[in-house]
Amino acid sequence: MTDRMLSNFKPALCRLSAFILIAVSLGCTPEPESWGTLAQEQKPAGEATVAVPRPVRFDLPVPQLSDTQKPLFYAGRALAQQPWVKAPTATTQRDGLGPLFNARSCLACHLNGGRGEMPDKAGESLFTAFVRISVPGLDEHEGANPEPVYGTQIQNQSVSLSSQLGIPPQPGELQAEAHVSVRWLEEKFRYPDGHETVLRKPEIVIRDLSNGPLQSDTMMSLRNAPGMYGMGLLAAIPEQSLDALADPQDKNSDGISGRRNQVWDPVSQSIRAGRFGLKANRPDLPVIVAAAFAHDIGITNALFPHQPCTQAQPLCLKQPDGNDEEGTELSNNLLNMTVNFVRDSAVPASRLGEQHIAGRQVFYDAGCQQCHQPSFVTAGLPGAEYLGQQTIWPYTDLLLHDMGPGLADGRPDFLATGSEWRTAPLWGLGLQRKVTGGRLSLLHDGRARSVEEAVLWHGGEAAAARNYFIQLPMVQRRELEIFVEAL
């Protein structure tokens, strides 16, 4: 019997307190009917939870780190925070930026370890977001097929002085690949009760392409930076727990057909289940961190040893690099230090209280928990055994789900179709407002400025939950929003 089948019996199973521990380990979450359950969720990362800091930030260490481990965490944070510079310089540990890039450091996009912030003004350059591109077909590892000239990502900055100053380039200077911005297209949505709200969706605007036009059949996907916190705990969820939730053929006929992506792992040189990335296109923390260094900052490493230049960009290929004696710009030691910083970044405590019981009930009644799986029990990670045996409440199943045409980018990535996205974790979501001046930029492209907008964009497998939400009285809709923002 699968966990999806077990979910039909949740009310009977989970009211039996003697079986609560077993139920949680199987992915069955107790019904939201008691304050005791909410009290457990006040520590969403178990012993890896930290008190909400003032000012709010998401790049603090898990409490279990020893006095000898904490300096290494802060060294990794410094590496993620300090900007890289153009090679060659005397700062050999931090040179090699670009020559094409989107950001100078990790935390330039992941603000204080949290999400990025999308610009509201039309024409304003993207800073914490970028555009992935590809053309029909598959690459040698059955992943996204690079656009022949510009690769798989538009880098909107270059190391040239003109690019940094925003002035016309001099002859022979390397230009940024393009200027990228968004134009927001707004539409009104009217509830059955007469209440109206405004939704927006982005139109990608690309101009000043440095090497000629994109191939005519290029597929584009706008991506806003997600939060980095709690990723070590997500990595510690056992494979079998995720496999048990997958139901790609919807055998239990509940309308939910989550599945795991199957992606290329450059370490093992094999296909593995995907877990990280907005389309679950990376298998583990080392790969997603190394890929971000190479593609977002232009820093080569052992896993991604090539500069972000294609053979159609000879001026880019001629630029000096910051390679060390190992032939890369980021040593394995510094890569591991950054990976461990990401792994050991804690999750802030939730703000849940008795006032959120009603909203939690609405969340379950709508069926949101069918994809936003509330709870898991973690296993240990090599070198981070302290992350094991924690009952965590991330509200994600880390699976791919078809979210319908409204959120589709039309760009496949390994097995993920153009309308499939990995379920986003919800923990810490509301605290993002404290980092970005009261604003939220939710969903893969940052279009949703509130939980309400995010829900209204749900379709596909989530259409039933969306329709349930739409029919609710305004008071109950607001209760659900308040609950989610308190996680």
Coordinates of C-alpha atoms in Angstrom, one line a residue:
M1 CA 0.0 0.0 0.0
T2 CA 1.5 3.4 -1.0
D3 CA 1.5 6.5 1.1
R4 CA -1.0 8.1 -1.3
M5 CA -3.3 5.2 -0.5
L6 CA -2.6 5.6 3.2
S7 CA -3.6 9.3 2.9
N8 CA -7.2 8.2 2.4
F9 CA -7.1 6.8 6.0
K10 CA -5.3 9.8 7.6
P11 CA -8.2 10.8 9.9
A12 CA -8.4 7.3 11.4
L13 CA -4.7 6.7 11.7
C14 CA -3.5 10.0 12.9
R15 CA -6.0 10.5 15.7
L16 CA -4.4 7.5 17.4
S17 CA -1.6 9.1 19.5
A18 CA 0.2 5.8 19.9
F19 CA 0.8 5.8 16.1
I20 CA 1.8 9.4 15.6
L21 CA 5.5 8.8 15.3
I22 CA 5.0 6.0 12.8
A23 CA 2.6 8.2 10.8
V24 CA 5.0 11.1 10.6
S25 CA 7.9 8.8 9.4
L26 CA 5.6 7.4 6.7
G27 CA 4.7 10.9 5.5
C28 CA 1.2 10.8 7.1
T29 CA 0.7 14.0 9.0
P30 CA -1.7 14.3 12.0
E31 CA -5.0 16.1 11.4
P32 CA -4.8 19.8 12.2
E33 CA -7.3 19.7 15.1
S34 CA -5.1 20.2 18.2
W35 CA -2.9 23.0 19.5
G36 CA -0.4 20.3 20.5
T37 CA 0.4 19.6 16.8
L38 CA 0.9 23.3 16.1
A39 CA 3.2 23.6 19.1
Q40 CA 5.4 20.9 17.5
E41 CA 5.5 23.0 14.4
Q42 CA 6.9 26.0 16.2
K43 CA 10.3 24.2 15.7
P44 CA 9.9 23.5 12.0
A45 CA 13.5 22.2 11.7
G46 CA 13.5 20.3 15.0
E47 CA 16.7 20.9 16.9
A48 CA 18.1 22.7 13.8
T49 CA 15.6 25.6 14.4
V50 CA 16.8 29.0 15.6
A51 CA 14.9 31.8 17.2
V52 CA 13.8 34.5 14.7
P53 CA 16.7 37.0 14.7
R54 CA 16.3 40.7 14.7
P55 CA 16.9 41.9 12.0
V56 CA 15.6 38.9 10.2
R57 CA 18.1 36.8 8.2
F58 CA 18.2 33.2 7.0
D59 CA 22.0 32.6 7.0
L60 CA 22.5 31.6 10.6
P61 CA 24.1 28.3 11.8
V62 CA 22.1 25.4 13.1
P63 CA 22.4 25.2 16.9
Q64 CA 24.1 21.8 16.9
L65 CA 27.3 23.1 15.5
S66 CA 30.3 22.8 17.9
D67 CA 32.6 25.7 18.7
T68 CA 35.1 24.2 16.3
Q69 CA 32.5 24.0 13.5
K70 CA 31.1 27.5 13.8
P71 CA 34.1 29.3 12.5
L72 CA 34.0 27.1 9.4
F73 CA 30.3 28.0 8.9
Y74 CA 31.1 31.7 9.1
A75 CA 34.0 31.3 6.7
G76 CA 31.6 29.7 4.3
R77 CA 29.2 32.5 4.7
A78 CA 31.9 35.1 4.1
L79 CA 32.8 33.2 0.9
A80 CA 29.1 33.3 -0.2
Q81 CA 28.8 37.0 0.7
Q82 CA 32.0 38.7 -0.5
P83 CA 32.1 39.7 -4.2
W84 CA 34.4 38.0 -6.7
V85 CA 36.6 40.1 -8.8
K86 CA 38.0 40.1 -12.3
A87 CA 41.2 38.1 -13.0
P88 CA 44.1 38.6 -12.7
T89 CA 44.4 40.3 -9.3
A90 CA 46.5 39.9 -6.2
T91 CA 43.4 38.4 -4.6
T92 CA 44.0 35.0 -6.1
Q93 CA 41.5 33.2 -3.8
R94 CA 38.7 35.4 -5.1
D95 CA 39.5 36.3 -8.7
G96 CA 38.0 34.8 -11.8
L97 CA 34.7 36.5 -11.9
G98 CA 32.8 35.9 -15.2
P99 CA 33.8 36.9 -17.8
L100 CA 30.1 36.7 -18.2
F101 CA 27.9 36.5 -15.1
N102 CA 24.7 37.4 -13.4
A103 CA 25.9 38.2 -9.9
R104 CA 29.2 38.8 -8.0
S105 CA 28.3 36.6 -5.1
C106 CA 25.8 34.0 -3.8
L107 CA 24.1 36.2 -1.3
A108 CA 23.8 39.1 -3.8
C109 CA 20.8 37.1 -5.2
H110 CA 19.8 35.1 -2.1
L111 CA 19.1 38.1 0.1
N112 CA 20.3 37.3 3.6
G113 CA 20.0 33.7 2.6
G114 CA 16.4 34.1 1.6
R115 CA 14.5 34.7 -1.6
G116 CA 15.3 37.3 -4.3
E117 CA 13.2 40.3 -5.0
M118 CA 11.7 41.0 -8.4
P119 CA 11.7 44.6 -9.7
D120 CA 8.3 46.3 -10.1
K121 CA 9.4 48.9 -12.7
A122 CA 9.3 48.0 -16.4
G123 CA 12.8 48.2 -17.9
E124 CA 14.6 47.8 -14.6
S125 CA 17.5 45.3 -14.9
L126 CA 17.1 42.0 -13.2
F127 CA 19.4 41.6 -10.2
T128 CA 18.2 38.6 -8.2
A129 CA 16.7 36.7 -11.1
F130 CA 17.9 35.5 -14.5
V131 CA 16.5 33.9 -17.7
R132 CA 17.2 30.2 -18.5
I133 CA 17.2 29.4 -22.2
S134 CA 17.3 26.3 -24.4
V135 CA 16.2 25.0 -27.8
P136 CA 14.2 21.8 -28.6
G137 CA 16.1 18.6 -28.2
L138 CA 18.4 17.1 -25.5
D139 CA 22.0 17.6 -24.5
E140 CA 24.4 14.7 -24.1
H141 CA 23.0 13.9 -20.7
E142 CA 19.3 14.1 -21.8
G143 CA 18.9 17.6 -20.1
A144 CA 18.0 21.0 -21.6
N145 CA 19.6 21.6 -25.0
P146 CA 21.7 24.8 -25.0
E147 CA 21.0 27.7 -27.4
P148 CA 23.9 27.5 -29.8
V149 CA 25.3 31.0 -29.1
Y150 CA 24.2 31.9 -25.6
G151 CA 24.1 28.5 -23.9
T152 CA 21.5 27.8 -21.2
Q153 CA 21.4 31.1 -19.4
I154 CA 21.5 34.8 -20.3
Q155 CA 24.3 36.5 -18.4
N156 CA 23.4 40.1 -18.2
Q157 CA 26.8 41.4 -16.9
S158 CA 30.4 41.2 -18.1
V159 CA 33.7 42.1 -16.5
S160 CA 34.3 44.9 -18.9
L161 CA 34.4 48.5 -17.5
S162 CA 31.7 49.6 -19.9
S163 CA 29.4 46.9 -18.7
Q164 CA 29.9 47.8 -15.1
L165 CA 29.4 51.5 -15.7
G166 CA 26.5 51.0 -18.0
I167 CA 28.0 53.0 -20.9
P168 CA 28.5 52.0 -24.6
P169 CA 31.3 49.4 -25.1
Q170 CA 34.7 50.3 -26.5
P171 CA 36.0 48.4 -29.5
G172 CA 37.2 45.0 -28.4
E173 CA 35.5 45.1 -25.1
L174 CA 33.4 42.1 -24.0
Q175 CA 29.8 43.0 -23.7
A176 CA 27.2 41.5 -21.4
E177 CA 25.1 39.0 -23.4
A178 CA 22.0 41.2 -23.1
H179 CA 19.9 43.6 -21.1
V180 CA 17.1 41.7 -19.4
S181 CA 14.1 43.1 -17.7
V182 CA 10.4 42.3 -17.3
R183 CA 7.2 44.0 -18.2
W184 CA 4.3 43.1 -15.9
L185 CA 1.0 42.3 -17.4
E186 CA -1.8 42.7 -15.0
E187 CA -5.3 41.3 -14.9
K188 CA -8.2 41.5 -12.4
F189 CA -9.6 38.5 -10.7
R190 CA -13.1 38.5 -9.3
Y191 CA -14.2 36.1 -6.6
P192 CA -17.8 34.7 -6.4
D193 CA -18.3 36.9 -3.4
G194 CA -17.5 40.0 -5.5
H195 CA -14.1 40.7 -4.0
E196 CA -11.5 41.7 -6.6
T197 CA -7.7 41.4 -6.6
V198 CA -5.0 42.1 -9.2
L199 CA -2.8 39.3 -10.6
R200 CA 0.4 39.9 -12.7
K201 CA 2.5 37.8 -14.9
P202 CA 5.9 38.7 -16.4
E203 CA 6.8 39.3 -20.0
I204 CA 10.5 38.8 -20.5
V205 CA 12.1 41.7 -22.4
I206 CA 15.6 41.1 -23.9
R207 CA 17.4 43.7 -25.8
D208 CA 21.0 44.5 -26.9
L209 CA 22.0 40.9 -27.6
S210 CA 25.8 40.9 -28.0
N211 CA 26.1 38.1 -30.5
G212 CA 23.1 38.4 -32.7
P213 CA 19.6 37.2 -32.2
L214 CA 18.5 34.1 -30.3
Q215 CA 17.6 31.0 -32.3
S216 CA 14.0 31.5 -33.4
D217 CA 12.7 28.4 -31.4
T218 CA 14.5 29.4 -28.2
M219 CA 12.5 28.6 -25.0
M220 CA 12.9 31.1 -22.1
S221 CA 12.2 30.7 -18.4
L222 CA 12.4 33.5 -15.8
R223 CA 13.8 32.3 -12.5
N224 CA 13.8 34.3 -9.2
A225 CA 16.3 33.2 -6.5
P226 CA 14.8 30.8 -3.9
G227 CA 15.7 30.7 -0.3
M228 CA 18.9 28.8 0.7
Y229 CA 18.0 28.0 4.4
G230 CA 17.1 24.5 5.5
M231 CA 18.6 22.9 2.5
G232 CA 20.7 20.5 4.6
L233 CA 17.6 19.2 6.2
L234 CA 15.9 18.7 2.8
A235 CA 19.0 16.8 1.7
A236 CA 18.6 14.6 4.8
I237 CA 15.1 13.4 3.9
P238 CA 15.5 9.7 3.0
E239 CA 15.1 8.8 -0.6
Q240 CA 12.5 6.2 0.2
S241 CA 10.3 8.8 1.9
L242 CA 10.2 10.8 -1.3
D243 CA 9.8 7.7 -3.5
A244 CA 6.8 6.6 -1.4
L245 CA 5.0 9.9 -2.1
A246 CA 5.5 9.7 -5.8
D247 CA 2.5 8.6 -7.8
P248 CA 3.3 9.4 -11.4
Q249 CA 0.4 7.4 -12.9
D250 CA -2.0 8.7 -10.2
K251 CA -2.9 5.1 -9.3
N252 CA -5.0 6.2 -6.4
S253 CA -7.0 8.6 -8.6
D254 CA -6.7 11.6 -6.3
G255 CA -5.7 14.0 -9.1
I256 CA -2.1 14.3 -7.7
S257 CA 0.6 12.6 -9.8
G258 CA 3.9 13.9 -8.3
R259 CA 7.0 12.4 -9.7
R260 CA 10.8 12.6 -9.3
N261 CA 13.0 14.2 -11.9
Q262 CA 15.9 12.0 -13.2
V263 CA 19.0 14.2 -13.7
W264 CA 22.7 14.0 -14.5
D265 CA 25.1 13.9 -11.6
P266 CA 28.6 15.1 -12.7
V267 CA 30.1 13.5 -9.6
S268 CA 29.0 9.9 -10.1
Q269 CA 28.7 10.4 -13.9
S270 CA 25.3 8.8 -13.8
I271 CA 21.5 9.6 -13.8
R272 CA 20.1 10.1 -10.3
A273 CA 16.8 11.4 -8.8
G274 CA 16.6 15.2 -8.7
R275 CA 15.9 17.0 -5.5
F276 CA 17.1 20.6 -5.7
G277 CA 16.3 23.4 -8.2
L278 CA 12.9 24.9 -9.2
K279 CA 12.4 21.9 -11.6
A280 CA 14.3 19.5 -9.3
N281 CA 17.1 19.4 -11.9
R282 CA 20.0 18.9 -9.5
P283 CA 20.6 15.8 -7.4
D284 CA 22.3 17.2 -4.3
L285 CA 23.8 20.2 -2.5
P286 CA 27.4 19.9 -4.0
V287 CA 26.0 19.9 -7.5
I288 CA 23.6 22.8 -7.1
V289 CA 26.2 25.0 -5.4
A290 CA 28.9 24.2 -7.9
A291 CA 26.4 24.9 -10.8
A292 CA 25.5 28.2 -9.3
F293 CA 29.1 29.2 -9.0
A294 CA 29.8 28.3 -12.7
H295 CA 26.6 29.7 -14.3
D296 CA 25.6 32.6 -12.1
I297 CA 29.0 34.0 -11.1
G298 CA 31.3 32.5 -13.8
I299 CA 33.5 30.7 -11.3
T300 CA 34.8 27.3 -12.6
N301 CA 35.2 24.4 -10.3
A302 CA 35.9 20.6 -10.4
L303 CA 32.2 19.8 -11.2
F304 CA 31.7 22.5 -13.8
P305 CA 35.2 23.3 -15.1
H306 CA 34.2 25.4 -18.2
Q307 CA 33.7 29.2 -18.4
P308 CA 30.2 30.4 -19.3
C309 CA 31.2 31.0 -22.9
T310 CA 30.1 29.1 -26.0
Q311 CA 32.3 28.4 -29.0
A312 CA 30.3 31.2 -30.8
Q313 CA 31.7 33.7 -28.3
P314 CA 35.4 33.9 -29.1
L315 CA 36.0 37.2 -27.2
C316 CA 34.6 35.6 -24.1
L317 CA 36.9 32.6 -24.5
K318 CA 39.9 34.9 -24.8
Q319 CA 39.4 36.6 -21.4
P320 CA 41.9 35.8 -18.6
D321 CA 40.8 33.4 -16.0
G322 CA 41.6 32.9 -12.3
N323 CA 42.6 29.2 -12.5
D324 CA 44.7 27.7 -9.8
E325 CA 47.1 24.8 -10.2
E326 CA 44.1 22.5 -10.3
G327 CA 42.9 24.3 -13.4
T328 CA 39.8 25.9 -11.8
E329 CA 38.9 29.1 -10.1
L330 CA 37.3 27.6 -7.0
S331 CA 39.3 25.0 -5.1
N332 CA 37.5 21.9 -3.8
N333 CA 38.2 23.1 -0.3
L334 CA 36.4 26.4 -0.9
L335 CA 33.6 24.7 -2.7
N336 CA 33.1 22.3 0.2
M337 CA 33.2 25.2 2.6
T338 CA 30.3 26.9 0.7
V339 CA 28.4 23.6 0.5
N340 CA 28.6 23.1 4.2
F341 CA 27.5 26.7 4.8
V342 CA 24.4 26.0 2.8
R343 CA 23.9 22.6 4.4
D344 CA 24.1 24.1 8.0
S345 CA 22.0 27.2 7.5
A346 CA 19.2 27.0 10.0
V347 CA 15.4 27.5 9.7
P348 CA 13.8 30.2 11.8
A349 CA 11.1 29.3 14.3
S350 CA 7.6 29.5 13.1
R351 CA 5.2 32.1 14.5
L352 CA 2.3 29.6 14.9
G353 CA -0.1 30.0 17.7
E354 CA -3.7 29.1 18.6
Q355 CA -4.9 31.9 16.3
H356 CA -3.6 29.9 13.4
I357 CA -5.7 26.7 14.0
A358 CA -8.5 27.8 11.8
G359 CA -6.2 28.7 8.9
R360 CA -4.4 25.3 9.2
Q361 CA -7.8 23.6 9.0
V362 CA -8.6 25.4 5.8
F363 CA -5.2 24.5 4.4
Y364 CA -6.0 20.8 5.0
D365 CA -9.6 21.1 3.8
A366 CA -8.4 22.6 0.5
G367 CA -6.0 19.7 0.0
C368 CA -2.9 21.8 0.0
Q369 CA -1.0 19.2 2.0
Q370 CA -1.3 16.7 -0.8
C371 CA 1.7 18.4 -2.5
H372 CA 3.0 20.7 0.3
Q373 CA 3.7 17.6 2.4
P374 CA 4.0 18.9 6.0
S375 CA 6.4 16.7 7.8
F376 CA 9.3 14.2 7.5
V377 CA 11.8 12.6 9.7
T378 CA 15.4 13.1 8.5
A379 CA 18.3 10.7 8.3
G380 CA 21.9 11.7 8.9
L381 CA 24.2 13.1 6.3
P382 CA 27.9 12.3 6.1
G383 CA 29.7 14.8 8.2
A384 CA 26.4 16.2 9.5
E385 CA 24.9 13.5 11.6
Y386 CA 23.3 16.1 13.8
L387 CA 20.8 16.8 11.0
G388 CA 19.5 13.3 11.3
Q389 CA 16.5 12.1 13.4
Q390 CA 14.8 15.5 13.2
T391 CA 11.1 15.9 12.7
I392 CA 10.9 18.7 10.3
W393 CA 7.9 20.7 8.8
P394 CA 9.1 22.1 5.4
Y395 CA 5.7 21.7 3.6
T396 CA 7.1 20.2 0.4
D397 CA 7.3 16.8 -1.2
L398 CA 10.2 17.8 -3.4
L399 CA 8.3 16.2 -6.3
L400 CA 7.5 17.6 -9.7
H401 CA 3.8 18.5 -10.3
D402 CA 2.0 19.8 -13.4
M403 CA 0.9 23.3 -12.4
G404 CA -1.1 24.0 -15.5
P405 CA -0.8 26.5 -18.4
G406 CA -0.8 29.6 -16.2
L407 CA 2.6 28.8 -14.6
A408 CA 4.1 26.9 -17.6
D409 CA 7.3 28.2 -19.0
G410 CA 7.3 25.7 -21.9
R411 CA 10.9 24.7 -21.2
P412 CA 11.6 21.1 -20.4
D413 CA 14.5 20.2 -18.1
F414 CA 15.4 16.5 -18.0
L415 CA 12.1 14.7 -17.3
A416 CA 10.4 17.9 -16.1
T417 CA 7.9 19.2 -18.7
G418 CA 7.3 22.8 -19.5
S419 CA 4.4 22.9 -17.0
E420 CA 6.0 20.9 -14.1
W421 CA 7.6 22.5 -11.1
R422 CA 9.0 21.1 -7.9
T423 CA 6.8 21.9 -4.8
A424 CA 8.3 24.9 -3.1
P425 CA 9.0 24.6 0.7
L426 CA 6.8 27.0 2.7
W427 CA 8.7 27.3 5.9
G428 CA 9.9 30.8 6.7
L429 CA 7.9 32.2 3.8
G430 CA 6.3 35.1 5.7
L431 CA 9.6 36.2 7.3
Q432 CA 10.8 37.1 3.8
R433 CA 8.8 40.3 4.2
K434 CA 11.2 41.4 6.9
V435 CA 14.1 41.1 4.5
T436 CA 12.6 42.8 1.5
G437 CA 10.8 45.7 3.0
G438 CA 7.4 44.1 3.4
R439 CA 7.3 42.6 -0.2
L440 CA 7.1 39.0 -1.4
S441 CA 8.2 37.6 -4.7
L442 CA 6.7 34.1 -4.8
L443 CA 6.5 31.3 -7.4
H444 CA 9.4 30.5 -9.7
D445 CA 9.4 33.9 -11.4
G446 CA 8.5 36.1 -8.5
R447 CA 5.1 37.1 -10.0
A448 CA 3.1 36.5 -6.8
R449 CA 3.2 39.4 -4.3
S450 CA 1.2 37.5 -1.7
V451 CA 0.1 34.0 -0.7
E452 CA -3.3 34.8 -2.2
E453 CA -1.8 35.6 -5.6
A454 CA 0.3 32.4 -5.5
V455 CA -2.7 30.2 -4.8
L456 CA -4.7 31.9 -7.6
W457 CA -2.0 31.0 -10.1
H458 CA -2.1 27.3 -9.2
G459 CA -3.6 25.0 -11.9
G460 CA -3.1 21.5 -13.2
E461 CA -2.8 19.1 -10.3
A462 CA -3.5 22.0 -7.9
A463 CA -6.7 23.2 -9.6
A464 CA -9.0 21.5 -7.1
A465 CA -7.3 23.2 -4.2
R466 CA -7.4 26.6 -6.0
N467 CA -11.1 26.2 -6.8
Y468 CA -11.8 25.3 -3.2
F469 CA -9.9 28.5 -2.1
I470 CA -11.9 30.6 -4.5
Q471 CA -15.2 29.5 -3.1
L472 CA -14.3 30.3 0.5
P473 CA -15.6 33.4 2.3
M474 CA -13.0 36.1 2.5
V475 CA -12.4 35.5 6.2
Q476 CA -11.4 31.9 5.6
R477 CA -9.2 32.8 2.6
R478 CA -7.4 35.3 4.8
E479 CA -7.0 32.7 7.6
L480 CA -5.2 30.4 5.2
E481 CA -2.9 33.2 4.1
I482 CA -2.1 34.1 7.7
F483 CA -1.4 30.5 8.6
V484 CA 1.0 30.0 5.6
E485 CA 2.9 33.2 6.4
A486 CA 3.4 32.0 10.0
L487 CA 5.1 28.8 9.0

